[in-house]
């Protein structure tokens, strides 16, 4: 029987309007409005989304079953449509019903005897088939298969329902599940959510696109403004250098240009021009780790001095009481022995002819610069506090705890004058006036006294509340500065008139929460060479630069803990300070910190700077004396690269080649001059191998590889799609072998574009190495295997799985080809095998082994790991030395002559060590991880590359660094 249009009843959860009132009008105006509004929203919903299920049935024999089925589906949150009011038999399907039918997601055909004979049911099936949506036919005891239209749905899976189920209006639960799981069927609730999400995403994308376009143009406008500003500053930098001959100004302008546009090649060029026009500029931040020489002596080194000609450094120890002299140009150190107590002061005479070594008790001694004893200075049982040479070097003055002072001749040690105070108050400092005509002493009772050369008191400056630590004449001898434990520094005229008093105490919070005045004892003071300024330093880390009239020019918290000393340098334009925080620091006259020299492991107790400003030195609690050279340019900047990069030095040491993940390869001369840049559009460029002559570079690309002639500057692609992971040139330079992710070794001819020889390995290749005679190639595989292949007949000689299916990160032959060394991630170890693959030794770390290499003679093995260490081993597995860093060691190198080790770490530092594990120098090579370092064949310089694109060349001066 044909059906008529009517939503299902409320019991079934389907649509059913209220019965009409007499006359066909709604009962009351308000009810009519409500129904019209509800009808409007229902029509909108149906128009947009339709129903989930359309039930096609014959009202004459399936109404009860259809209603029960609709009710079950509604409970499962599926909307249903069934025509309950009926459609006149033989009539055409109403337009509204056709629309609902087409918008429904699934048709359920109830194949009762009435439906099998119904032309309306046939029409519904025919129309729904045109939508391509799923149909679930239900046949009651095989009746549907007898219908005239069954041929239209033949082939669909028919659900067999029992006649009793129709009669009792009890749909089979299996049918409900079948409908809910029908192919391509989506419930209306889910479609509502999907439409809402799609709409929200579309709106969000429109907003994002609009904001991106706006932001893009804003960023572009800002970049153009900054580029224009950088270009203007670069032009000014060039003018300052070329027209004004002012490299310092040119350097500053170039830096400002780079701050505005870091990618400006012109600005980088201007900066390099400014740098290379000078040997050293104190205000250049790049010289943050000058090369140093380190000398050691047992015990605490309280005293040290550098000769005025910067050729000899001397230091003295507490226990044992020994002094030593070292010549900076080489030669054996000279030991000075025989002292009764700790070495308290060491001083070179102004003409460098004599060295004064003063012990705390017992005779002090004067030596010539060759270490020959000239005389002893008898002191009796007095305890020394201070000692200084006269300006002409002919006399020495020393002060003692008993308040006395003595003046001796330096030629024979004859005492010519003795100063004595009536109250015997301890003397804290004693010195000559610049012209040598008078003496100045400071005392523990807070007084300072001026004497004539014969010991007659000329002037007594008023006593303070606390002891004076020092009193110092100005260079012209017209002023005196005194430094007190009460936190005051006072500037006096030598007539006794006070010019100014400078307070150093600070207000601090007490433990109880209130404010208190904390005493900052002034430890000392130094005058600038021209006497226009002076610097004071305190026991709580302060530096103050003062005008000679007493005005404070600037103040800084220079060190943590006490400042042990501060000196002017570079004709008074800069300062050097040292203190208890294990550092020496260099400052501009404006108070800007330039360098921090932090290679000490204990407080720096004595230090200074050479007259020409080329050398800075310090002696430490850790028993070392270090001399830092600012004379040579330690750093070269290779500009023009960007992104995560790797740089290598050509075998002849004349060029640097770099590749980066940004897809760029750059060639420079050793001095940083740019030669060539290529961007071959081959994806990431992640490594490079150099031919023995340095004439060709094989670039590993994310898509194949490139062969670049560094002489002709021409390059060509290799016919390869897989990513190259490792490569090696043959010793004759005429061929090279590559390993790639497609588990293939390829042997190529350098000068011929011929098809390479292929060798298939068992898995992807991580690393490879050629035997020294080039007859075998060893490969490290990502599967944990190591294999060795014959180059000539392409046969596998052996295969070992020592690394337990974990990636093998590196593989190397020994120089004689008798040993194979591999490092991997399994059990955090490197494995040493003989030429036949038999294990000889195992070298363990606490994390993945990233690299393992042989020394030149094969007697030492160096490994580096993500556990933050590099280690030196004997081939038998004996650990010889360990080099610890704060983070993973990405690369480690052993110098050819086994004089030092270089490590590159994630903390942005390259470190140089001696082979015993002592740190020699720390080089700040980047603001992020240093992923690669390479060393020149003569060990004279090293290049580092980091993930932020910085490529730097370091002058190692190995002979000095590893003395």
GROMACS .gro file of N, CA and C in nm, residues 205-331:
model
  381
  205UNK      N    1   4.030   3.029   0.948
  205UNK     CA    2   4.129   3.041   0.841
  205UNK      C    3   4.120   3.176   0.771
  206UNK      N    4   3.998   3.223   0.751
  206UNK     CA    5   3.983   3.354   0.689
  206UNK      C    6   4.045   3.463   0.774
  207UNK      N    7   4.020   3.453   0.906
  207UNK     CA    8   4.080   3.552   0.997
  207UNK      C    9   4.231   3.542   0.995
  208UNK      N   10   4.281   3.415   1.001
  208UNK     CA   11   4.425   3.394   1.001
  208UNK      C   12   4.490   3.445   0.873
  209UNK      N   13   4.426   3.414   0.759
  209UNK     CA   14   4.481   3.461   0.632
  209UNK      C   15   4.486   3.613   0.626
  210UNK      N   16   4.377   3.675   0.674
  210UNK     CA   17   4.374   3.820   0.675
  210UNK      C   18   4.482   3.879   0.764
  211UNK      N   19   4.496   3.818   0.886
  211UNK     CA   20   4.599   3.867   0.977
  211UNK      C   21   4.739   3.843   0.920
  212UNK      N   22   4.756   3.726   0.855
  212UNK     CA   23   4.887   3.695   0.798
  212UNK      C   24   4.926   3.793   0.689
  213UNK      N   25   4.828   3.824   0.604
  213UNK     CA   26   4.857   3.919   0.496
  213UNK      C   27   4.893   4.055   0.553
  214UNK      N   28   4.814   4.098   0.653
  214UNK     CA   29   4.844   4.226   0.717
  214UNK      C   30   4.981   4.223   0.783
  215UNK      N   31   5.007   4.112   0.858
  215UNK     CA   32   5.137   4.101   0.925
  215UNK      C   33   5.251   4.094   0.827
  216UNK      N   34   5.230   4.024   0.716
  216UNK     CA   35   5.336   4.011   0.617
  216UNK      C   36   5.378   4.148   0.565
  217UNK      N   37   5.278   4.228   0.527
  217UNK     CA   38   5.312   4.360   0.474
  217UNK      C   39   5.374   4.449   0.581
  218UNK      N   40   5.328   4.432   0.708
  218UNK     CA   41   5.389   4.510   0.816
  218UNK      C   42   5.534   4.469   0.836
  219UNK      N   43   5.559   4.335   0.835
  219UNK     CA   44   5.696   4.286   0.853
  219UNK      C   45   5.784   4.331   0.737
  220UNK      N   46   5.731   4.322   0.616
  220UNK     CA   47   5.809   4.363   0.500
  220UNK      C   48   5.845   4.512   0.508
  221UNK      N   49   5.748   4.591   0.552
  221UNK     CA   50   5.775   4.735   0.565
  221UNK      C   51   5.882   4.760   0.670
  222UNK      N   52   5.872   4.685   0.782
  222UNK     CA   53   5.973   4.701   0.887
  222UNK      C   54   6.110   4.655   0.840
  223UNK      N   55   6.113   4.542   0.767
  223UNK     CA   56   6.241   4.493   0.715
  223UNK      C   57   6.303   4.594   0.619
  224UNK      N   58   6.221   4.655   0.536
  224UNK     CA   59   6.274   4.754   0.443
  224UNK      C   60   6.330   4.875   0.516
  225UNK      N   61   6.259   4.917   0.623
  225UNK     CA   62   6.311   5.029   0.702
  225UNK      C   63   6.443   4.993   0.767
  226UNK      N   64   6.450   4.871   0.825
  226UNK     CA   65   6.574   4.829   0.891
  226UNK      C   66   6.688   4.811   0.790
  227UNK      N   67   6.656   4.757   0.673
  227UNK     CA   68   6.759   4.740   0.571
  227UNK      C   69   6.813   4.875   0.525
  228UNK      N   70   6.721   4.973   0.511
  228UNK     CA   71   6.765   5.107   0.471
  228UNK      C   72   6.854   5.169   0.580
  229UNK      N   73   6.814   5.150   0.707
  229UNK     CA   74   6.897   5.201   0.817
  229UNK      C   75   7.031   5.133   0.822
  230UNK      N   76   7.032   4.999   0.800
  230UNK     CA   77   7.159   4.925   0.801
  230UNK      C   78   7.250   4.972   0.688
  231UNK      N   79   7.192   4.999   0.572
  231UNK     CA   80   7.272   5.046   0.459
  231UNK      C   81   7.334   5.182   0.489
  232UNK      N   82   7.257   5.268   0.554
  232UNK     CA   83   7.310   5.400   0.589
  232UNK      C   84   7.425   5.387   0.689
  233UNK      N   85   7.408   5.301   0.793
  233UNK     CA   86   7.514   5.282   0.892
  233UNK      C   87   7.637   5.217   0.828
  234UNK      N   88   7.615   5.124   0.734
  234UNK     CA   89   7.728   5.060   0.666
  234UNK      C   90   7.808   5.164   0.588
  235UNK      N   91   7.738   5.254   0.519
  235UNK     CA   92   7.806   5.360   0.446
  235UNK      C   93   7.887   5.448   0.540
  236UNK      N   94   7.829   5.478   0.657
  236UNK     CA   95   7.902   5.559   0.755
  236UNK      C   96   8.024   5.484   0.808
  237UNK      N   97   8.011   5.351   0.823
  237UNK     CA   98   8.124   5.270   0.870
  237UNK      C   99   8.239   5.273   0.771
  238UNK      N  100   8.206   5.258   0.644
  238UNK     CA  101   8.310   5.263   0.541
  238UNK      C  102   8.379   5.399   0.538
  239UNK      N  103   8.299   5.505   0.554
  239UNK     CA  104   8.357   5.639   0.555
  239UNK      C  105   8.447   5.660   0.676
  240UNK      N  106   8.405   5.606   0.791
  240UNK     CA  107   8.487   5.621   0.912
  240UNK      C  108   8.620   5.550   0.897
  241UNK      N  109   8.621   5.438   0.827
  241UNK     CA  110   8.745   5.363   0.810
  241UNK      C  111   8.833   5.425   0.702
  242UNK      N  112   8.774   5.455   0.587
  242UNK     CA  113   8.853   5.499   0.472
  242UNK      C  114   8.889   5.648   0.477
  243UNK      N  115   8.796   5.730   0.525
  243UNK     CA  116   8.819   5.873   0.523
  243UNK      C  117   8.874   5.927   0.655
  244UNK      N  118   8.823   5.871   0.767
  244UNK     CA  119   8.865   5.922   0.897
  244UNK      C  120   8.977   5.838   0.959
  245UNK      N  121   9.005   5.720   0.901
  245UNK     CA  122   9.105   5.629   0.956
  245UNK      C  123   9.076   5.599   1.103
  246UNK      N  124   8.950   5.566   1.129
  246UNK     CA  125   8.905   5.539   1.266
  246UNK      C  126   8.841   5.401   1.272
  247UNK      N  127   8.921   5.294   1.286
  247UNK     CA  128   8.865   5.158   1.287
  247UNK      C  129   8.767   5.134   1.400
  248UNK      N  130   8.789   5.196   1.515
  248UNK     CA  131   8.699   5.176   1.628
  248UNK      C  132   8.559   5.226   1.595
  249UNK      N  133   8.551   5.345   1.539
  249UNK     CA  134   8.420   5.400   1.499
  249UNK      C  135   8.358   5.315   1.388
  250UNK      N  136   8.440   5.273   1.293
  250UNK     CA  137   8.389   5.190   1.183
  250UNK      C  138   8.334   5.059   1.236
  251UNK      N  139   8.404   4.999   1.331
  251UNK     CA  140   8.358   4.874   1.391
  251UNK      C  141   8.224   4.893   1.460
  252UNK      N  142   8.210   5.002   1.537
  252UNK     CA  143   8.086   5.028   1.609
  252UNK      C  144   7.970   5.049   1.512
  253UNK      N  145   7.992   5.125   1.407
  253UNK     CA  146   7.885   5.149   1.309
  253UNK      C  147   7.845   5.021   1.237
  254UNK      N  148   7.943   4.937   1.203
  254UNK     CA  149   7.913   4.810   1.136
  254UNK      C  150   7.832   4.719   1.227
  255UNK      N  151   7.863   4.721   1.355
  255UNK     CA  152   7.787   4.639   1.450
  255UNK      C  153   7.642   4.687   1.459
  256UNK      N  154   7.624   4.818   1.462
  256UNK     CA  155   7.488   4.870   1.466
  256UNK      C  156   7.412   4.833   1.339
  257UNK      N  157   7.481   4.833   1.226
  257UNK     CA  158   7.417   4.793   1.101
  257UNK      C  159   7.375   4.647   1.105
  258UNK      N  160   7.461   4.562   1.158
  258UNK     CA  161   7.427   4.420   1.167
  258UNK      C  162   7.316   4.395   1.267
  259UNK      N  163   7.307   4.476   1.372
  259UNK     CA  164   7.196   4.461   1.466
  259UNK      C  165   7.063   4.491   1.398
  260UNK      N  166   7.065   4.581   1.299
  260UNK     CA  167   6.943   4.613   1.227
  260UNK      C  168   6.914   4.513   1.116
  261UNK      N  169   7.019   4.462   1.052
  261UNK     CA  170   6.999   4.367   0.942
  261UNK      C  171   7.111   4.263   0.946
  262UNK      N  172   7.093   4.155   1.024
  262UNK     CA  173   7.200   4.055   1.039
  262UNK      C  174   7.239   3.986   0.909
  263UNK      N  175   7.155   3.995   0.806
  263UNK     CA  176   7.185   3.926   0.679
  263UNK      C  177   7.256   4.015   0.578
  264UNK      N  178   7.287   4.136   0.618
  264UNK     CA  179   7.349   4.229   0.525
  264UNK      C  180   7.494   4.190   0.498
  265UNK      N  181   7.520   4.146   0.376
  265UNK     CA  182   7.657   4.109   0.338
  265UNK      C  183   7.748   4.232   0.341
  266UNK      N  184   7.694   4.348   0.303
  266UNK     CA  185   7.774   4.470   0.304
  266UNK      C  186   7.816   4.506   0.446
  267UNK      N  187   7.724   4.488   0.542
  267UNK     CA  188   7.758   4.520   0.680
  267UNK      C  189   7.863   4.425   0.735
  268UNK      N  190   7.848   4.296   0.701
  268UNK     CA  191   7.952   4.200   0.743
  268UNK      C  192   8.087   4.238   0.683
  269UNK      N  193   8.087   4.276   0.558
  269UNK     CA  194   8.212   4.316   0.494
  269UNK      C  195   8.273   4.437   0.562
  270UNK      N  196   8.190   4.536   0.598
  270UNK     CA  197   8.241   4.654   0.666
  270UNK      C  198   8.299   4.618   0.802
  271UNK      N  199   8.232   4.523   0.871
  271UNK     CA  200   8.284   4.480   1.001
  271UNK      C  201   8.419   4.411   0.988
  272UNK      N  202   8.430   4.323   0.888
  272UNK     CA  203   8.557   4.254   0.867
  272UNK      C  204   8.667   4.352   0.827
  273UNK      N  205   8.633   4.450   0.743
  273UNK     CA  206   8.732   4.552   0.706
  273UNK      C  207   8.783   4.626   0.829
  274UNK      N  208   8.689   4.659   0.918
  274UNK     CA  209   8.729   4.731   1.040
  274UNK      C  210   8.818   4.646   1.127
  275UNK      N  211   8.789   4.516   1.133
  275UNK     CA  212   8.869   4.427   1.218
  275UNK      C  213   9.008   4.407   1.161
  276UNK      N  214   9.014   4.380   1.032
  276UNK     CA  215   9.144   4.347   0.973
  276UNK      C  216   9.233   4.470   0.954
  277UNK      N  217   9.181   4.587   0.983
  277UNK     CA  218   9.264   4.707   0.977
  277UNK      C  219   9.338   4.729   1.108
  278UNK      N  220   9.320   4.639   1.203
  278UNK     CA  221   9.382   4.657   1.334
  278UNK      C  222   9.428   4.522   1.385
  279UNK      N  223   9.525   4.524   1.473
  279UNK     CA  224   9.570   4.400   1.534
  279UNK      C  225   9.479   4.362   1.649
  280UNK      N  226   9.448   4.458   1.733
  280UNK     CA  227   9.359   4.430   1.846
  280UNK      C  228   9.286   4.558   1.885
  281UNK      N  229   9.158   4.544   1.910
  281UNK     CA  230   9.079   4.655   1.961
  281UNK      C  231   9.008   4.609   2.087
  282UNK      N  232   9.030   4.683   2.193
  282UNK     CA  233   8.973   4.640   2.321
  282UNK      C  234   8.821   4.638   2.321
  283UNK      N  235   8.760   4.720   2.241
  283UNK     CA  236   8.614   4.726   2.246
  283UNK      C  237   8.549   4.630   2.147
  284UNK      N  238   8.620   4.530   2.103
  284UNK     CA  239   8.563   4.430   2.012
  284UNK      C  240   8.524   4.307   2.091
  285UNK      N  241   8.395   4.282   2.105
  285UNK     CA  242   8.348   4.173   2.190
  285UNK      C  243   8.391   4.035   2.138
  286UNK      N  244   8.423   4.026   2.010
  286UNK     CA  245   8.456   3.894   1.958
  286UNK      C  246   8.583   3.838   2.018
  287UNK      N  247   8.666   3.923   2.077
  287UNK     CA  248   8.788   3.870   2.137
  287UNK      C  249   8.761   3.829   2.281
  288UNK      N  250   8.659   3.745   2.302
  288UNK     CA  251   8.618   3.711   2.437
  288UNK      C  252   8.701   3.600   2.499
  289UNK      N  253   8.778   3.528   2.421
  289UNK     CA  254   8.867   3.428   2.477
  289UNK      C  255   9.003   3.439   2.409
  290UNK      N  256   9.086   3.536   2.451
  290UNK     CA  257   9.220   3.543   2.395
  290UNK      C  258   9.298   3.416   2.429
  291UNK      N  259   9.395   3.386   2.347
  291UNK     CA  260   9.477   3.269   2.372
  291UNK      C  261   9.561   3.290   2.497
  292UNK      N  262   9.579   3.185   2.574
  292UNK     CA  263   9.652   3.197   2.700
  292UNK      C  264   9.762   3.092   2.710
  293UNK      N  265   9.860   3.125   2.792
  293UNK     CA  266   9.962   3.029   2.832
  293UNK      C  267   9.947   3.009   2.981
  294UNK      N  268   9.956   2.885   3.022
  294UNK     CA  269   9.935   2.853   3.163
  294UNK      C  270  10.061   2.791   3.221
  295UNK      N  271  10.099   2.837   3.342
  295UNK     CA  272  10.215   2.785   3.414
  295UNK      C  273  10.168   2.745   3.553
  296UNK      N  274  10.227   2.640   3.606
  296UNK     CA  275  10.180   2.591   3.735
  296UNK      C  276  10.293   2.585   3.836
  297UNK      N  277  10.253   2.597   3.962
  297UNK     CA  278  10.345   2.594   4.074
  297UNK      C  279  10.267   2.539   4.192
  298UNK      N  280  10.328   2.456   4.272
  298UNK     CA  281  10.258   2.396   4.386
  298UNK      C  282  10.216   2.503   4.485
  299UNK      N  283  10.094   2.489   4.539
  299UNK     CA  284  10.048   2.579   4.643
  299UNK      C  285   9.969   2.697   4.591
  300UNK      N  286   9.933   2.785   4.683
  300UNK     CA  287   9.856   2.905   4.653
  300UNK      C  288   9.951   3.014   4.605
  301UNK      N  289   9.919   3.075   4.491
  301UNK     CA  290  10.007   3.176   4.433
  301UNK      C  291   9.953   3.314   4.468
  302UNK      N  292  10.002   3.368   4.579
  302UNK     CA  293   9.955   3.497   4.628
  302UNK      C  294  10.020   3.613   4.555
  303UNK      N  295  10.138   3.590   4.498
  303UNK     CA  296  10.215   3.698   4.437
  303UNK      C  297  10.255   3.662   4.296
  304UNK      N  298  10.249   3.761   4.205
  304UNK     CA  299  10.294   3.743   4.067
  304UNK      C  300  10.321   3.879   4.007
  305UNK      N  301  10.410   3.881   3.906
  305UNK     CA  302  10.436   4.005   3.834
  305UNK      C  303  10.485   3.971   3.694
  306UNK      N  304  10.458   4.064   3.601
  306UNK     CA  305  10.502   4.052   3.463
  306UNK      C  306  10.606   4.161   3.438
  307UNK      N  307  10.717   4.121   3.376
  307UNK     CA  308  10.819   4.222   3.346
  307UNK      C  309  10.762   4.329   3.253
  308UNK      N  310  10.819   4.449   3.260
  308UNK     CA  311  10.765   4.560   3.183
  308UNK      C  312  10.781   4.539   3.033
  309UNK      N  313  10.881   4.459   2.993
  309UNK     CA  314  10.897   4.429   2.850
  309UNK      C  315  10.813   4.308   2.807
  310UNK      N  316  10.732   4.254   2.901
  310UNK     CA  317  10.637   4.145   2.874
  310UNK      C  318  10.705   4.018   2.824
  311UNK      N  319  10.825   3.992   2.875
  311UNK     CA  320  10.896   3.871   2.833
  311UNK      C  321  10.907   3.766   2.942
  312UNK      N  322  10.891   3.807   3.068
  312UNK     CA  323  10.907   3.715   3.179
  312UNK      C  324  10.789   3.733   3.274
  313UNK      N  325  10.736   3.622   3.324
  313UNK     CA  326  10.637   3.626   3.429
  313UNK      C  327  10.693   3.548   3.548
  314UNK      N  328  10.669   3.600   3.667
  314UNK     CA  329  10.720   3.537   3.790
  314UNK      C  330  10.606   3.525   3.889
  315UNK      N  331  10.611   3.420   3.971
  315UNK     CA  332  10.507   3.398   4.072
  315UNK      C  333  10.569   3.328   4.191
  316UNK      N  334  10.506   3.346   4.307
  316UNK     CA  335  10.554   3.282   4.429
  316UNK      C  336  10.442   3.211   4.501
  317UNK      N  337  10.478   3.102   4.570
  317UNK     CA  338  10.383   3.013   4.634
  317UNK      C  339  10.386   3.025   4.786
  318UNK      N  340  10.278   2.987   4.848
  318UNK     CA  341  10.271   2.985   4.994
  318UNK      C  342  10.342   2.863   5.050
  319UNK      N  343  10.300   2.747   5.003
  319UNK     CA  344  10.350   2.623   5.063
  319UNK      C  345  10.363   2.518   4.953
  320UNK      N  346  10.486   2.483   4.914
  320UNK     CA  347  10.613   2.527   4.972
  320UNK      C  348  10.649   2.668   4.927
  321UNK      N  349  10.734   2.740   5.004
  321UNK     CA  350  10.772   2.878   4.968
  321UNK      C  351  10.873   2.880   4.854
  322UNK      N  352  10.822   2.873   4.732
  322UNK     CA  353  10.905   2.869   4.612
  322UNK      C  354  10.859   2.980   4.517
  323UNK      N  355  10.953   3.039   4.447
  323UNK     CA  356  10.921   3.132   4.339
  323UNK      C  357  10.976   3.077   4.209
  324UNK      N  358  10.911   3.114   4.098
  324UNK     CA  359  10.956   3.068   3.967
  324UNK      C  360  10.947   3.181   3.867
  325UNK      N  361  11.037   3.175   3.769
  325UNK     CA  362  11.036   3.268   3.656
  325UNK      C  363  11.018   3.187   3.527
  326UNK      N  364  10.927   3.234   3.441
  326UNK     CA  365  10.904   3.169   3.312
  326UNK      C  366  10.925   3.272   3.200
  327UNK      N  367  10.998   3.233   3.100
  327UNK     CA  368  11.016   3.319   2.983
  327UNK      C  369  10.904   3.288   2.884
  328UNK      N  370  10.837   3.391   2.840
  328UNK     CA  371  10.723   3.371   2.752
  328UNK      C  372  10.763   3.330   2.612
  329UNK      N  373  10.890   3.351   2.575
  329UNK     CA  374  10.935   3.309   2.443
  329UNK      C  375  10.996   3.170   2.445
  330UNK      N  376  10.979   3.097   2.556
  330UNK     CA  377  11.027   2.960   2.564
  330UNK      C  378  11.145   2.947   2.660
  331UNK      N  379  11.193   2.826   2.673
  331UNK     CA  380  11.303   2.801   2.765
  331UNK      C  381  11.253   2.740   2.895
   0.00000   0.00000   0.00000
